[in-house]
């Protein structure tokens, strides 16, 4: 009875959960990706350097990544519904308090920290789906691209109509819909309990106790610090740090760069829409190609990282809207391909037995890159006096990240060759020497 009740329905109310997750992803990650529209407005208001303003985004990114394993643990201890509703209130508070705009420290604490709280939703989607899990998660994650496509022009209009402070307050109100999505995240076990109440068979208390123990122990597996002793994980973590240092720089400085080129504000917001659209296309195409297993995922990731770095190096050469849009499109597409495979590569590196704990630790380590990247790029921009310098910095950092992937691939190949040599049978130990050839086949 317990097994039947706990099996995912693969549909039904699960699609309500998927749509809710789609909305949550859009109302969180998409807001972060389009925050570059506020960069120049906030910089002019406080009359600060680019590096100082960049700390708002860096605090948001660091909090977003650091909060991922924490949110997952809270979902196990409490419920996805409670975590999402609380997260929605925090997101609203971050924007609403940022509306006051007292000083830069205030902006770091509100728009930066409170807005960056990680709202977990992917786990409950996985609980509702088994056979269609990949499709369900793909639809849910697409909310980031879909909302970013519309948020660019919308945020630009809000800033023009109500100023950057008024726009923050309105966006915070929009984010209150996260709470509505959270209420819709009905725990799957609630249906099971309802069915069990009408059953004459008493619940399997032993199985229930084991499930509770597994759920409780999973909170302690968020970080497996023993993974740092594995060279392959360390190499991939170094890649993660360098990649995170670069990934959030282009969306932050794309709008200021377009302003410096004299591009009209009405066209600037469309760059973020183009970025979101090609990002989505890149995720779909690369995810489809990766499922064909034609190319090793680590080779595919190395290739996409190299192409991203090339795009970022070429992007500063743009001198008008058309050329900037083209280079932005190339960057967005290859960024999407990277998002589609980088977690799969982590699973290949550590194995599925350690994947859950490795993911939490990887996101924790990667957050340092997201925290340091935007301010470092801002400092370079201040020193050079040109926003193009930030893109060169991001491209160069990704080249170094690709180097770590190459080293990791070589390390894995040597390990595979070593394991094959150790498992190869010794001919001298075979009982019939005349059958050596047949035995080895």
mmCIF file of C-alpha atoms in Angstrom, residues 59-369:
data_model
loop_
_atom_site.group_PDB
_atom_site.id
_atom_site.type_symbol
_atom_site.label_atom_id
_atom_site.label_comp_id
_atom_site.label_asym_id
_atom_site.label_seq_id
_atom_site.Cartn_x
_atom_site.Cartn_y
_atom_site.Cartn_z
ATOM 1 C CA UNK A 59 25.320 39.949 -2.832
ATOM 2 C CA UNK A 60 22.158 38.770 -4.606
ATOM 3 C CA UNK A 61 24.028 36.081 -6.528
ATOM 4 C CA UNK A 62 25.936 34.833 -3.487
ATOM 5 C CA UNK A 63 22.769 34.689 -1.386
ATOM 6 C CA UNK A 64 20.910 32.968 -4.224
ATOM 7 C CA UNK A 65 23.499 30.186 -4.504
ATOM 8 C CA UNK A 66 24.235 29.845 -0.800
ATOM 9 C CA UNK A 67 20.537 29.588 -0.064
ATOM 10 C CA UNK A 68 19.960 26.690 -2.461
ATOM 11 C CA UNK A 69 21.078 23.864 -0.133
ATOM 12 C CA UNK A 70 19.549 25.647 2.851
ATOM 13 C CA UNK A 71 16.200 25.922 1.084
ATOM 14 C CA UNK A 72 16.341 22.254 0.115
ATOM 15 C CA UNK A 73 16.923 21.263 3.742
ATOM 16 C CA UNK A 74 14.079 23.491 4.927
ATOM 17 C CA UNK A 75 11.767 21.912 2.362
ATOM 18 C CA UNK A 76 12.540 18.508 3.855
ATOM 19 C CA UNK A 77 12.071 19.710 7.425
ATOM 20 C CA UNK A 78 8.943 21.777 6.814
ATOM 21 C CA UNK A 79 7.334 21.861 3.356
ATOM 22 C CA UNK A 80 7.804 23.392 -0.089
ATOM 23 C CA UNK A 81 4.654 25.415 0.504
ATOM 24 C CA UNK A 82 5.998 27.056 3.666
ATOM 25 C CA UNK A 83 9.425 27.760 2.132
ATOM 26 C CA UNK A 84 7.962 29.286 -1.027
ATOM 27 C CA UNK A 85 5.505 31.538 0.814
ATOM 28 C CA UNK A 86 8.280 32.735 3.128
ATOM 29 C CA UNK A 87 10.596 33.257 0.162
ATOM 30 C CA UNK A 88 7.957 35.297 -1.639
ATOM 31 C CA UNK A 89 7.533 37.567 1.368
ATOM 32 C CA UNK A 90 11.310 38.039 1.618
ATOM 33 C CA UNK A 91 11.586 38.875 -2.079
ATOM 34 C CA UNK A 92 8.826 41.459 -1.752
ATOM 35 C CA UNK A 93 10.451 42.908 1.370
ATOM 36 C CA UNK A 94 13.784 43.257 -0.441
ATOM 37 C CA UNK A 95 12.260 45.315 -3.239
ATOM 38 C CA UNK A 96 9.853 47.285 -1.041
ATOM 39 C CA UNK A 97 12.592 48.295 1.397
ATOM 40 C CA UNK A 98 14.955 49.020 -1.490
ATOM 41 C CA UNK A 99 12.335 51.586 -2.576
ATOM 42 C CA UNK A 100 13.514 53.773 0.324
ATOM 43 C CA UNK A 101 17.027 53.940 -1.186
ATOM 44 C CA UNK A 102 18.672 55.254 1.999
ATOM 45 C CA UNK A 103 22.291 54.444 1.115
ATOM 46 C CA UNK A 104 24.409 51.765 -0.548
ATOM 47 C CA UNK A 105 24.653 49.582 2.571
ATOM 48 C CA UNK A 106 20.859 49.667 2.736
ATOM 49 C CA UNK A 107 20.680 48.555 -0.906
ATOM 50 C CA UNK A 108 23.086 45.682 -0.220
ATOM 51 C CA UNK A 109 20.935 44.471 2.684
ATOM 52 C CA UNK A 110 17.556 44.825 0.966
ATOM 53 C CA UNK A 111 17.667 44.592 -2.817
ATOM 54 C CA UNK A 112 20.817 42.505 -2.521
ATOM 55 C CA UNK A 113 20.412 40.103 0.399
ATOM 56 C CA UNK A 114 16.644 39.771 0.856
ATOM 57 C CA UNK A 115 16.007 39.626 -2.889
ATOM 58 C CA UNK A 116 18.635 36.922 -3.288
ATOM 59 C CA UNK A 117 17.013 34.337 -1.018
ATOM 60 C CA UNK A 118 16.856 31.015 -2.851
ATOM 61 C CA UNK A 119 13.359 29.692 -3.364
ATOM 62 C CA UNK A 120 13.406 25.951 -3.961
ATOM 63 C CA UNK A 121 10.798 24.432 -6.266
ATOM 64 C CA UNK A 122 12.547 21.789 -8.375
ATOM 65 C CA UNK A 123 12.377 19.076 -5.738
ATOM 66 C CA UNK A 124 8.580 19.014 -5.540
ATOM 67 C CA UNK A 125 8.357 18.863 -9.348
ATOM 68 C CA UNK A 126 10.549 15.753 -9.243
ATOM 69 C CA UNK A 127 8.248 14.232 -6.609
ATOM 70 C CA UNK A 128 5.203 14.606 -8.862
ATOM 71 C CA UNK A 129 6.868 13.156 -11.974
ATOM 72 C CA UNK A 130 8.905 10.070 -12.799
ATOM 73 C CA UNK A 131 8.612 9.122 -16.482
ATOM 74 C CA UNK A 132 8.033 12.761 -17.488
ATOM 75 C CA UNK A 133 10.428 14.234 -14.938
ATOM 76 C CA UNK A 134 12.875 15.632 -17.498
ATOM 77 C CA UNK A 135 10.068 17.312 -19.435
ATOM 78 C CA UNK A 136 8.485 18.714 -16.278
ATOM 79 C CA UNK A 137 11.752 20.186 -15.012
ATOM 80 C CA UNK A 138 12.529 21.609 -18.454
ATOM 81 C CA UNK A 139 9.177 23.394 -18.540
ATOM 82 C CA UNK A 140 9.670 24.725 -15.019
ATOM 83 C CA UNK A 141 13.170 26.056 -15.739
ATOM 84 C CA UNK A 142 11.923 27.735 -18.925
ATOM 85 C CA UNK A 143 10.177 30.296 -16.735
ATOM 86 C CA UNK A 144 13.494 32.110 -16.326
ATOM 87 C CA UNK A 145 13.816 32.718 -20.076
ATOM 88 C CA UNK A 146 10.132 33.407 -20.726
ATOM 89 C CA UNK A 147 9.873 36.043 -18.015
ATOM 90 C CA UNK A 148 13.247 37.604 -18.834
ATOM 91 C CA UNK A 149 11.998 38.080 -22.396
ATOM 92 C CA UNK A 150 9.100 40.244 -21.178
ATOM 93 C CA UNK A 151 10.710 41.786 -18.094
ATOM 94 C CA UNK A 152 13.280 43.748 -20.110
ATOM 95 C CA UNK A 153 10.781 46.052 -21.881
ATOM 96 C CA UNK A 154 8.465 46.066 -18.837
ATOM 97 C CA UNK A 155 11.157 47.151 -16.371
ATOM 98 C CA UNK A 156 12.394 49.791 -18.805
ATOM 99 C CA UNK A 157 8.858 51.197 -19.049
ATOM 100 C CA UNK A 158 8.393 51.125 -15.266
ATOM 101 C CA UNK A 159 11.640 53.015 -14.725
ATOM 102 C CA UNK A 160 10.618 55.615 -17.300
ATOM 103 C CA UNK A 161 7.154 56.077 -15.750
ATOM 104 C CA UNK A 162 7.843 55.793 -12.009
ATOM 105 C CA UNK A 163 11.615 56.124 -11.605
ATOM 106 C CA UNK A 164 13.866 53.351 -10.381
ATOM 107 C CA UNK A 165 12.496 53.463 -6.826
ATOM 108 C CA UNK A 166 8.890 53.202 -7.933
ATOM 109 C CA UNK A 167 9.820 50.415 -10.322
ATOM 110 C CA UNK A 168 11.396 48.440 -7.466
ATOM 111 C CA UNK A 169 8.231 48.756 -5.395
ATOM 112 C CA UNK A 170 6.001 47.602 -8.264
ATOM 113 C CA UNK A 171 8.301 44.668 -9.042
ATOM 114 C CA UNK A 172 8.184 43.688 -5.382
ATOM 115 C CA UNK A 173 4.395 43.651 -5.597
ATOM 116 C CA UNK A 174 4.566 41.435 -8.666
ATOM 117 C CA UNK A 175 6.840 39.052 -6.760
ATOM 118 C CA UNK A 176 4.149 38.566 -4.120
ATOM 119 C CA UNK A 177 2.652 36.146 -6.635
ATOM 120 C CA UNK A 178 5.381 33.752 -5.459
ATOM 121 C CA UNK A 179 3.282 33.294 -2.328
ATOM 122 C CA UNK A 180 0.282 32.309 -4.462
ATOM 123 C CA UNK A 181 2.452 29.789 -6.308
ATOM 124 C CA UNK A 182 3.665 28.493 -2.962
ATOM 125 C CA UNK A 183 0.114 27.847 -1.764
ATOM 126 C CA UNK A 184 -0.480 25.783 -4.912
ATOM 127 C CA UNK A 185 2.532 23.561 -4.090
ATOM 128 C CA UNK A 186 0.393 20.909 -2.435
ATOM 129 C CA UNK A 187 2.511 18.159 -0.881
ATOM 130 C CA UNK A 188 2.098 14.853 -2.674
ATOM 131 C CA UNK A 189 1.744 13.030 0.635
ATOM 132 C CA UNK A 190 -1.497 14.873 1.364
ATOM 133 C CA UNK A 191 -3.267 12.788 -1.286
ATOM 134 C CA UNK A 192 -1.702 9.638 0.066
ATOM 135 C CA UNK A 193 -2.966 10.378 3.551
ATOM 136 C CA UNK A 194 -6.461 10.986 2.166
ATOM 137 C CA UNK A 195 -6.427 7.662 0.343
ATOM 138 C CA UNK A 196 -5.071 5.861 3.395
ATOM 139 C CA UNK A 197 -7.879 7.201 5.584
ATOM 140 C CA UNK A 198 -10.416 5.346 3.423
ATOM 141 C CA UNK A 199 -8.434 2.134 3.444
ATOM 142 C CA UNK A 200 -9.088 -0.718 5.832
ATOM 143 C CA UNK A 201 -5.403 -1.629 5.777
ATOM 144 C CA UNK A 202 -3.473 0.091 8.570
ATOM 145 C CA UNK A 203 -0.475 2.156 7.448
ATOM 146 C CA UNK A 204 2.909 0.456 7.386
ATOM 147 C CA UNK A 205 4.447 2.210 10.376
ATOM 148 C CA UNK A 206 7.810 0.566 9.768
ATOM 149 C CA UNK A 207 7.995 1.863 6.210
ATOM 150 C CA UNK A 208 6.806 5.281 7.333
ATOM 151 C CA UNK A 209 9.489 5.368 9.994
ATOM 152 C CA UNK A 210 12.170 4.437 7.452
ATOM 153 C CA UNK A 211 10.962 7.176 5.093
ATOM 154 C CA UNK A 212 11.155 9.761 7.875
ATOM 155 C CA UNK A 213 14.659 8.614 8.752
ATOM 156 C CA UNK A 214 15.728 8.915 5.105
ATOM 157 C CA UNK A 215 14.233 12.404 4.837
ATOM 158 C CA UNK A 216 15.901 13.418 8.088
ATOM 159 C CA UNK A 217 19.283 12.040 7.061
ATOM 160 C CA UNK A 218 19.090 13.803 3.699
ATOM 161 C CA UNK A 219 19.366 17.156 5.473
ATOM 162 C CA UNK A 220 22.738 16.107 6.823
ATOM 163 C CA UNK A 221 23.966 15.104 3.374
ATOM 164 C CA UNK A 222 23.641 18.613 1.973
ATOM 165 C CA UNK A 223 27.399 19.037 2.270
ATOM 166 C CA UNK A 224 29.777 16.093 2.003
ATOM 167 C CA UNK A 225 33.070 17.766 2.809
ATOM 168 C CA UNK A 226 34.964 14.565 2.012
ATOM 169 C CA UNK A 227 34.429 15.397 -1.661
ATOM 170 C CA UNK A 228 37.123 18.071 -1.461
ATOM 171 C CA UNK A 229 39.640 15.231 -1.184
ATOM 172 C CA UNK A 230 38.704 14.020 -4.656
ATOM 173 C CA UNK A 231 40.843 15.764 -7.307
ATOM 174 C CA UNK A 232 38.172 15.532 -9.988
ATOM 175 C CA UNK A 233 35.646 17.360 -7.790
ATOM 176 C CA UNK A 234 38.173 20.051 -6.890
ATOM 177 C CA UNK A 235 38.949 20.627 -10.574
ATOM 178 C CA UNK A 236 35.271 20.945 -11.407
ATOM 179 C CA UNK A 237 34.715 23.258 -8.436
ATOM 180 C CA UNK A 238 37.484 25.525 -9.740
ATOM 181 C CA UNK A 239 35.706 25.589 -13.076
ATOM 182 C CA UNK A 240 32.487 26.508 -11.259
ATOM 183 C CA UNK A 241 34.100 29.425 -9.422
ATOM 184 C CA UNK A 242 35.632 30.903 -12.570
ATOM 185 C CA UNK A 243 32.449 30.384 -14.596
ATOM 186 C CA UNK A 244 30.322 32.081 -11.943
ATOM 187 C CA UNK A 245 32.743 35.011 -11.899
ATOM 188 C CA UNK A 246 31.969 35.554 -15.586
ATOM 189 C CA UNK A 247 28.361 34.546 -16.158
ATOM 190 C CA UNK A 248 26.722 37.427 -14.306
ATOM 191 C CA UNK A 249 28.917 40.184 -15.727
ATOM 192 C CA UNK A 250 27.368 40.501 -19.235
ATOM 193 C CA UNK A 251 23.726 40.967 -18.107
ATOM 194 C CA UNK A 252 24.908 43.562 -15.566
ATOM 195 C CA UNK A 253 27.008 45.680 -17.947
ATOM 196 C CA UNK A 254 25.142 45.115 -21.222
ATOM 197 C CA UNK A 255 22.737 47.994 -20.612
ATOM 198 C CA UNK A 256 25.416 50.489 -19.497
ATOM 199 C CA UNK A 257 27.540 49.501 -22.514
ATOM 200 C CA UNK A 258 24.653 50.160 -24.882
ATOM 201 C CA UNK A 259 24.104 53.574 -23.280
ATOM 202 C CA UNK A 260 27.784 54.403 -23.740
ATOM 203 C CA UNK A 261 27.421 53.571 -27.464
ATOM 204 C CA UNK A 262 24.577 56.061 -27.749
ATOM 205 C CA UNK A 263 21.872 53.447 -28.327
ATOM 206 C CA UNK A 264 18.366 54.666 -27.540
ATOM 207 C CA UNK A 265 16.825 53.386 -24.293
ATOM 208 C CA UNK A 266 13.835 51.927 -26.134
ATOM 209 C CA UNK A 267 16.190 49.603 -28.023
ATOM 210 C CA UNK A 268 18.368 48.763 -25.035
ATOM 211 C CA UNK A 269 15.717 46.740 -23.225
ATOM 212 C CA UNK A 270 15.244 44.575 -26.317
ATOM 213 C CA UNK A 271 18.822 43.320 -25.916
ATOM 214 C CA UNK A 272 17.799 41.566 -22.704
ATOM 215 C CA UNK A 273 14.800 40.073 -24.509
ATOM 216 C CA UNK A 274 17.082 38.748 -27.255
ATOM 217 C CA UNK A 275 19.367 37.342 -24.566
ATOM 218 C CA UNK A 276 16.477 35.470 -22.950
ATOM 219 C CA UNK A 277 15.098 34.136 -26.245
ATOM 220 C CA UNK A 278 18.364 32.649 -27.537
ATOM 221 C CA UNK A 279 19.200 31.384 -24.037
ATOM 222 C CA UNK A 280 16.026 29.301 -24.129
ATOM 223 C CA UNK A 281 16.825 28.008 -27.620
ATOM 224 C CA UNK A 282 20.326 27.044 -26.511
ATOM 225 C CA UNK A 283 19.012 25.075 -23.543
ATOM 226 C CA UNK A 284 16.555 23.102 -25.656
ATOM 227 C CA UNK A 285 18.948 22.309 -28.491
ATOM 228 C CA UNK A 286 21.880 21.392 -26.268
ATOM 229 C CA UNK A 287 19.673 19.295 -23.991
ATOM 230 C CA UNK A 288 18.370 17.407 -27.033
ATOM 231 C CA UNK A 289 21.872 16.923 -28.433
ATOM 232 C CA UNK A 290 23.285 15.792 -25.089
ATOM 233 C CA UNK A 291 20.579 13.102 -24.864
ATOM 234 C CA UNK A 292 21.868 11.616 -28.135
ATOM 235 C CA UNK A 293 25.148 10.777 -26.351
ATOM 236 C CA UNK A 294 27.132 11.554 -29.475
ATOM 237 C CA UNK A 295 29.643 13.675 -27.565
ATOM 238 C CA UNK A 296 30.894 13.283 -24.003
ATOM 239 C CA UNK A 297 29.204 15.882 -21.834
ATOM 240 C CA UNK A 298 32.501 17.261 -20.539
ATOM 241 C CA UNK A 299 33.706 17.761 -24.129
ATOM 242 C CA UNK A 300 30.432 19.477 -24.975
ATOM 243 C CA UNK A 301 30.756 21.737 -21.942
ATOM 244 C CA UNK A 302 34.350 22.621 -22.792
ATOM 245 C CA UNK A 303 33.284 23.560 -26.296
ATOM 246 C CA UNK A 304 30.393 25.760 -25.127
ATOM 247 C CA UNK A 305 32.568 27.538 -22.554
ATOM 248 C CA UNK A 306 35.158 28.254 -25.242
ATOM 249 C CA UNK A 307 32.468 29.651 -27.536
ATOM 250 C CA UNK A 308 31.072 31.843 -24.739
ATOM 251 C CA UNK A 309 34.509 33.305 -24.038
ATOM 252 C CA UNK A 310 34.965 33.993 -27.750
ATOM 253 C CA UNK A 311 31.593 35.749 -27.898
ATOM 254 C CA UNK A 312 32.471 37.921 -24.905
ATOM 255 C CA UNK A 313 35.818 38.871 -26.417
ATOM 256 C CA UNK A 314 34.105 39.919 -29.647
ATOM 257 C CA UNK A 315 31.127 41.687 -28.069
ATOM 258 C CA UNK A 316 33.050 44.887 -27.164
ATOM 259 C CA UNK A 317 33.863 45.309 -30.864
ATOM 260 C CA UNK A 318 30.210 46.225 -31.486
ATOM 261 C CA UNK A 319 29.663 49.885 -32.348
ATOM 262 C CA UNK A 320 25.921 49.989 -33.064
ATOM 263 C CA UNK A 321 22.689 48.269 -32.064
ATOM 264 C CA UNK A 322 22.724 45.605 -34.798
ATOM 265 C CA UNK A 323 26.259 44.381 -34.098
ATOM 266 C CA UNK A 324 25.647 44.482 -30.337
ATOM 267 C CA UNK A 325 22.454 42.453 -30.771
ATOM 268 C CA UNK A 326 24.262 39.840 -32.870
ATOM 269 C CA UNK A 327 27.090 39.342 -30.376
ATOM 270 C CA UNK A 328 24.576 39.330 -27.519
ATOM 271 C CA UNK A 329 22.666 36.604 -29.328
ATOM 272 C CA UNK A 330 25.770 34.447 -29.691
ATOM 273 C CA UNK A 331 26.607 34.880 -26.007
ATOM 274 C CA UNK A 332 23.053 34.093 -24.882
ATOM 275 C CA UNK A 333 22.782 30.968 -27.031
ATOM 276 C CA UNK A 334 26.051 29.464 -25.818
ATOM 277 C CA UNK A 335 25.206 30.408 -22.244
ATOM 278 C CA UNK A 336 21.990 28.424 -22.588
ATOM 279 C CA UNK A 337 23.885 25.401 -23.871
ATOM 280 C CA UNK A 338 26.156 25.569 -20.836
ATOM 281 C CA UNK A 339 23.220 25.689 -18.426
ATOM 282 C CA UNK A 340 21.764 22.590 -20.100
ATOM 283 C CA UNK A 341 24.777 20.335 -19.439
ATOM 284 C CA UNK A 342 26.899 21.618 -16.532
ATOM 285 C CA UNK A 343 24.902 19.789 -13.836
ATOM 286 C CA UNK A 344 25.004 16.599 -15.928
ATOM 287 C CA UNK A 345 28.787 16.863 -16.018
ATOM 288 C CA UNK A 346 28.846 17.136 -12.218
ATOM 289 C CA UNK A 347 26.854 13.895 -11.995
ATOM 290 C CA UNK A 348 29.392 12.230 -14.307
ATOM 291 C CA UNK A 349 32.272 13.516 -12.198
ATOM 292 C CA UNK A 350 31.096 12.346 -8.757
ATOM 293 C CA UNK A 351 28.616 9.592 -9.615
ATOM 294 C CA UNK A 352 24.932 9.481 -8.717
ATOM 295 C CA UNK A 353 25.590 8.076 -5.246
ATOM 296 C CA UNK A 354 27.276 11.336 -4.216
ATOM 297 C CA UNK A 355 25.405 13.658 -6.554
ATOM 298 C CA UNK A 356 22.947 15.233 -4.081
ATOM 299 C CA UNK A 357 25.615 16.188 -1.561
ATOM 300 C CA UNK A 358 28.037 17.178 -4.335
ATOM 301 C CA UNK A 359 25.474 19.545 -5.846
ATOM 302 C CA UNK A 360 24.985 21.359 -2.546
ATOM 303 C CA UNK A 361 28.719 21.685 -1.961
ATOM 304 C CA UNK A 362 29.346 22.697 -5.567
ATOM 305 C CA UNK A 363 26.775 25.500 -5.363
ATOM 306 C CA UNK A 364 28.288 26.664 -2.084
ATOM 307 C CA UNK A 365 31.775 26.838 -3.584
ATOM 308 C CA UNK A 366 30.520 28.354 -6.838
ATOM 309 C CA UNK A 367 28.816 31.170 -4.951
ATOM 310 C CA UNK A 368 32.218 32.690 -4.150
ATOM 311 C CA UNK A 369 32.731 33.284 -7.859
#
